[in-house]
Short mmCIF file of C-alpha atoms in Angstrom, two decimals:
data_model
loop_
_atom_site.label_atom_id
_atom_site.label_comp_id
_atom_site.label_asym_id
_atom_site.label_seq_id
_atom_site.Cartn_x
_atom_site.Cartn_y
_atom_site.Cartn_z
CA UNK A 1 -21.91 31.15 11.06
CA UNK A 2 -21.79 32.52 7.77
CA UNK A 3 -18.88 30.79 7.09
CA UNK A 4 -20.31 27.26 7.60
CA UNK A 5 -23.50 28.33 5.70
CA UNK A 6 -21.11 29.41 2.76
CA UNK A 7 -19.20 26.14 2.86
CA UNK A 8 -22.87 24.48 3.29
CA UNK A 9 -23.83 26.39 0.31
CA UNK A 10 -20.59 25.08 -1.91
CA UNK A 11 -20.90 21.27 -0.82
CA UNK A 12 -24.62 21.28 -2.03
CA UNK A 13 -23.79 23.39 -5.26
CA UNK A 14 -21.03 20.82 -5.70
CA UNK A 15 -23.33 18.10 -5.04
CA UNK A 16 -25.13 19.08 -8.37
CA UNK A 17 -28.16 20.88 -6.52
CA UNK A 18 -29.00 18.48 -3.98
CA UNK A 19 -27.84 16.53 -0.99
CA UNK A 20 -28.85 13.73 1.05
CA UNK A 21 -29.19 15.09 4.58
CA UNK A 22 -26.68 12.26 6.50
CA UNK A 23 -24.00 13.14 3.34
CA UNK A 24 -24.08 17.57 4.12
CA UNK A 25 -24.02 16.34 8.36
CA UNK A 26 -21.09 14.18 7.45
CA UNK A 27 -19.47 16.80 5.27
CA UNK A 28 -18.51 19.17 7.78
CA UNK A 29 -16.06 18.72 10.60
CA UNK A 30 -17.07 16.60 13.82
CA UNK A 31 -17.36 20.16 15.77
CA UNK A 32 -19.44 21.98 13.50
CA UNK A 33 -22.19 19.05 12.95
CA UNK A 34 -24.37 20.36 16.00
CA UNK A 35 -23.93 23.99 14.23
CA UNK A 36 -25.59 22.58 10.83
CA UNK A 37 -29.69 22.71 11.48
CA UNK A 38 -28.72 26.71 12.84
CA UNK A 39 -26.42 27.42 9.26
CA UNK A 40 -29.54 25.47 7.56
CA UNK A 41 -32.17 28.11 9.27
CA UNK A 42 -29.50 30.99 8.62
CA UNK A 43 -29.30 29.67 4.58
CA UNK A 44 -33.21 29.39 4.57
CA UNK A 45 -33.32 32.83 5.77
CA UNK A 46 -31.33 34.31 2.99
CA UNK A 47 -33.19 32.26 0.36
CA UNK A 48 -30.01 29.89 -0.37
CA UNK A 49 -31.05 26.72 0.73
CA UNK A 50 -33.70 24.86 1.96
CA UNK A 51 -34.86 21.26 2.82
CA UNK A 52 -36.86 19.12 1.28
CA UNK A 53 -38.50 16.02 2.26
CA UNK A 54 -40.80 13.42 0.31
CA UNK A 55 -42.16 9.56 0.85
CA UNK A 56 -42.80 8.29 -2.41
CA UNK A 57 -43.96 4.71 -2.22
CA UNK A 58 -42.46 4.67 1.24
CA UNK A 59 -38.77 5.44 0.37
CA UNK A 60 -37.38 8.41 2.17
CA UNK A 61 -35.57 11.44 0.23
CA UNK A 62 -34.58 14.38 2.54
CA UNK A 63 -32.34 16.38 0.98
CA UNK A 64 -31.03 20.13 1.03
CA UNK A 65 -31.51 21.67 -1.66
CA UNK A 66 -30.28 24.78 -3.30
CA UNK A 67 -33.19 27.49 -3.16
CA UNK A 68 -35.24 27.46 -6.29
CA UNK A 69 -34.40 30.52 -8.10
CA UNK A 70 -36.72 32.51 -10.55
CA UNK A 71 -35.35 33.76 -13.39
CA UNK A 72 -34.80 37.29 -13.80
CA UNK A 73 -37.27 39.17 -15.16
CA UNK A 74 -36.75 40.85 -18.62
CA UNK A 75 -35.58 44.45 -18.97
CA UNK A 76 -37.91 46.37 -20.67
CA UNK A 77 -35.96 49.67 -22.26
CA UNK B 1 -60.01 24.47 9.94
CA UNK B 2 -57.68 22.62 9.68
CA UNK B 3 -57.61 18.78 9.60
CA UNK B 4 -55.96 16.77 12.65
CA UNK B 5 -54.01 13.66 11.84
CA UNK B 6 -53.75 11.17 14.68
CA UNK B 7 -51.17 8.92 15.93
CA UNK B 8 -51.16 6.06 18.43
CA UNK B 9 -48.29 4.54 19.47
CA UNK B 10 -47.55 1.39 22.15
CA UNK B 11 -44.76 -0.03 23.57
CA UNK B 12 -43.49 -3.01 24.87
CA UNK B 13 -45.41 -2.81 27.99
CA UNK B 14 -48.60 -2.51 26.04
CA UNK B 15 -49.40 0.69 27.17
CA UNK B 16 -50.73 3.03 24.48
CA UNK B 17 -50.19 6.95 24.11
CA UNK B 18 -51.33 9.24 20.94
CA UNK B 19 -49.89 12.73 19.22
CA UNK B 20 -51.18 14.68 15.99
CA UNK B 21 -50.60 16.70 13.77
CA UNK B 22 -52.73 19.45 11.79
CA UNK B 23 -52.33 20.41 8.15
CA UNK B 24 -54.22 22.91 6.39
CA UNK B 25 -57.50 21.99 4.84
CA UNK B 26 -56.54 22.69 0.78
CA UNK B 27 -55.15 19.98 -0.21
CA UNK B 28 -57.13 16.59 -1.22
CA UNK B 29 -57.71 13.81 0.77
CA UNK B 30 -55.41 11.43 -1.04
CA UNK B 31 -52.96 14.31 -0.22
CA UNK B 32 -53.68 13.65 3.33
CA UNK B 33 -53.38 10.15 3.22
CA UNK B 34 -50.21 10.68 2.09
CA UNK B 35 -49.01 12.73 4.30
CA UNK B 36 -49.83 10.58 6.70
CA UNK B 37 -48.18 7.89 5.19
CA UNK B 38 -45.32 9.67 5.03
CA UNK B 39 -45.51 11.17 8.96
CA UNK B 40 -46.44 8.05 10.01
CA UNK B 41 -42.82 6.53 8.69
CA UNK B 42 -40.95 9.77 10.22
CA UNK B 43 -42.45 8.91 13.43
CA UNK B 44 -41.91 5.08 12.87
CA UNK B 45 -38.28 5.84 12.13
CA UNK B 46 -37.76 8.09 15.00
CA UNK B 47 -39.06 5.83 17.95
CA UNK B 48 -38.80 2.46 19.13
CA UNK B 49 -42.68 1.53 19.84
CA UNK B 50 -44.65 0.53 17.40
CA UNK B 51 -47.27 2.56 15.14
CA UNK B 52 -50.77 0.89 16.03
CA UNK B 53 -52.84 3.58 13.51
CA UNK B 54 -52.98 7.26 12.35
CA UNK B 55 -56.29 8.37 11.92
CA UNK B 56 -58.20 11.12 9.70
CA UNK B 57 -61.54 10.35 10.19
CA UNK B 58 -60.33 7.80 7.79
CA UNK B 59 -58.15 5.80 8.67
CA UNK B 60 -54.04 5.49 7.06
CA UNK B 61 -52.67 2.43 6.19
CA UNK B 62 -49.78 2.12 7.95
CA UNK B 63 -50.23 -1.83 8.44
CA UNK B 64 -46.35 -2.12 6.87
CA UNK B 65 -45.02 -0.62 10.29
CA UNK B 66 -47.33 -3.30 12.59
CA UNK B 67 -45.20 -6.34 11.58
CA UNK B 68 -41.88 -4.57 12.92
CA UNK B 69 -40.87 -6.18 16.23
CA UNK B 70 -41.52 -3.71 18.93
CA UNK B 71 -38.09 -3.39 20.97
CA UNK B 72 -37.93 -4.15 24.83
CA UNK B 73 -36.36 -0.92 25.33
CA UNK B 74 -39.32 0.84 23.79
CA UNK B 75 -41.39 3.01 26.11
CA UNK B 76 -44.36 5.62 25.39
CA UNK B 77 -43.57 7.21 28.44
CA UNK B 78 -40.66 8.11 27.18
CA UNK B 79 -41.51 11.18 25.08
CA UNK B 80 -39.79 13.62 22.04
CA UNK B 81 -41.41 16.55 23.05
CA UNK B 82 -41.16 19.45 20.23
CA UNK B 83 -42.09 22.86 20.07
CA UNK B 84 -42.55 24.68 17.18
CA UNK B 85 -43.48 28.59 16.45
CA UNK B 86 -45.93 29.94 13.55
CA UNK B 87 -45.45 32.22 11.18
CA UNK B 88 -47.37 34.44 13.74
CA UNK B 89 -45.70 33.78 16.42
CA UNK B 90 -48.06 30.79 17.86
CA UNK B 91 -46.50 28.11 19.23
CA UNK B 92 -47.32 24.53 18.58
CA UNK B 93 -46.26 21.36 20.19
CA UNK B 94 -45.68 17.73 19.12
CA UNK B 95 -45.04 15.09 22.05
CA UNK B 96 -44.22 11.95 20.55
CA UNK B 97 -44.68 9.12 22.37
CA UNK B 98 -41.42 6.14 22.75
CA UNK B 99 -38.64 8.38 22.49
CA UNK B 100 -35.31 6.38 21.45
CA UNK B 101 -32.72 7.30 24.43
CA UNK B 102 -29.72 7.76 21.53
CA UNK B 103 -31.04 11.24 19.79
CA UNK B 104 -29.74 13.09 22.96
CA UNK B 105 -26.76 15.17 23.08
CA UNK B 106 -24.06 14.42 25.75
CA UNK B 107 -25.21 15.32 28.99
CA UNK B 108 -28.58 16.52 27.90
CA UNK B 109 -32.17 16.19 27.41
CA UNK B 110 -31.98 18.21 24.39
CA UNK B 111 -32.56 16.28 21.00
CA UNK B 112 -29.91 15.96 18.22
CA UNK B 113 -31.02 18.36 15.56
CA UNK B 114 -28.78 16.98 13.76
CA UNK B 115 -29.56 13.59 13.82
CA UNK B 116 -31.16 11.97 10.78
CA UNK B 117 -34.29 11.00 12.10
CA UNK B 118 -35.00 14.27 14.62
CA UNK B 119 -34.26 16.80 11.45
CA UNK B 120 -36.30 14.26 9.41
CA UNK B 121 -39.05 15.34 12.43
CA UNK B 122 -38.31 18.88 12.48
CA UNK B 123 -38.24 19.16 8.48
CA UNK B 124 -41.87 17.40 8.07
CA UNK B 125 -43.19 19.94 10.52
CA UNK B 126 -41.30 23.15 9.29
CA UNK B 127 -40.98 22.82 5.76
CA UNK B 128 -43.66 20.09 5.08
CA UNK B 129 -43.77 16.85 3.15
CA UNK B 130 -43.57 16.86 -0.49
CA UNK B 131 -46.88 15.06 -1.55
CA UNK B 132 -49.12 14.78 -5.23
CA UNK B 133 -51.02 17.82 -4.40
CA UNK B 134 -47.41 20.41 -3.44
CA UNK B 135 -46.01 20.33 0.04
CA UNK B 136 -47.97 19.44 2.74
CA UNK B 137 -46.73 21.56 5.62
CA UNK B 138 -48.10 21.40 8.88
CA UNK B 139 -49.93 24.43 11.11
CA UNK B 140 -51.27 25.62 14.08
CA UNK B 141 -55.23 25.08 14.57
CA UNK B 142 -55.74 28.20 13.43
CA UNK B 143 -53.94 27.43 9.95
CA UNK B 144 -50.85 29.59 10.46
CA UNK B 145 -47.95 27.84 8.82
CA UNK B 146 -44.99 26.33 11.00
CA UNK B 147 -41.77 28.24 10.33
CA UNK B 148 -39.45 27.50 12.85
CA UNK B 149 -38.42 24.95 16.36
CA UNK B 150 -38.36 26.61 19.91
CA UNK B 151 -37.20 23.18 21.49
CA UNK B 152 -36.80 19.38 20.60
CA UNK B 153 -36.35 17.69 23.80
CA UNK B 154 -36.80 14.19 25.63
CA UNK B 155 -39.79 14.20 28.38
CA UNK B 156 -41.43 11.84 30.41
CA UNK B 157 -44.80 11.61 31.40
CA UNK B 158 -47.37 8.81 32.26
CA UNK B 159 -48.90 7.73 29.45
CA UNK B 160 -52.52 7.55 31.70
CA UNK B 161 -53.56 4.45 30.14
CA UNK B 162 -52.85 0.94 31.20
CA UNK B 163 -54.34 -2.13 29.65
CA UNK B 164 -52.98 -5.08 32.25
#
């Protein structure tokens, strides 16, 4: 599992960020595609990606998207 | 409390069958208009009846769904039955009425998670729709967020209505 979620991880950082849903099911191999929503909840879990879903004037975007991340907090010495 | 967002469904036999869904009550209610908008065209995409209304006390437009041609195969007893599991651990169900007989896996009741339209389901109920407001994420009725799905599975049961 961690394997796909890795690879899941790579084809959405290589996708700039963000992927339409249909293009990250048809990126992995026939056998795995059934294996994808478990890798997504697996990826959510670890704060690496997560889905994201929006109707603006009626037009459909679900993507996965790579986990917003905060930027690090300064050092103070 | 939350607020309750109702659909109603018929099919091709003119029978009629309803299912809803809650969403916290901070957000505004062009917010929940929108979500409902935006439910309503995740449920419209995923079955093959046709959308009669969604109702918040208000009613939602969805009068662009009401033109589409409601299939012969389309049946409200034919139901996407989902289960879902709060953040506490409560679990919340979502029976959708006219159930498409493709989102099946081989040899199976179970529904295709990873078809487009039952993760576009499972994604408005877990991780919410994106509306003006933030994301709109559904809950249980005591306003515990959604997290994750027990089940997504095809049931059948009479839609107790009949209007011939």
């Amino acid at each position: 599992m961690d394997e796909l979620v890795n690879a899941l991880v790579a084809t959405v950082t290589q996708a700039g960020g963000s992927i339409a849903w249909e293009e990250l099911i048809n990126s992995v191999d026939y056998a795995d595609r059934q294996k994808v929503p478990k890798a997504l909840k697996v990826a959510k879990a670890k704060k690496k990606l997560k889905r994201y879903l929006s109707y603006d004037n009626g037009v459909r975007t679900h993507d996965v998207i790579l986990y917003p991340v905060e930027a690090p907090s300064e050092e103070v010495e | 409390m939350p607020f309750i967002i109702v659909f109603t469904l018929r099919d091709a036999a003119n029978n009629d069958a309803t299912t809803e869904v809650k969403i916290p009550d901070s957000f505004t209610l062009s917010d929940y208009t929108e979500f409902g908008a935006g439910m309503a065209t995740a449920i419209n995409d995923f079955v093959r009846g046709r959308i009669m209304k969604a109702e918040l006390c208000l009613p939602i437009d969805v009068s662009g769904f009401t033109g589409n041609t409601i299939s012969i195969l389309s049946d409200v007893e034919e139901i996407g039955a989902f289960e879902f599991v709060t953040a506490q651990g409560n679990r919340v169900k979502l029976n959708i009425p006219g159930c498409p007989d493709g989102v099946t896996l081989p040899n199976s009741n179970t529904l295709d998670e990873a078809d487009a339209q039952v993760a576009t389901i499972i994604t408005a109920m877990e991780d919410g729709l994106a509306v003006t407001g933030g994301t709109a994420s559904p809950c249980d009725i005591g306003g515990d967020d959604i997290v994750d799905t027990l089940f997504a599975r095809e049931n059948f049961r009479s839609s107790g209505t009949r209007k011939k």
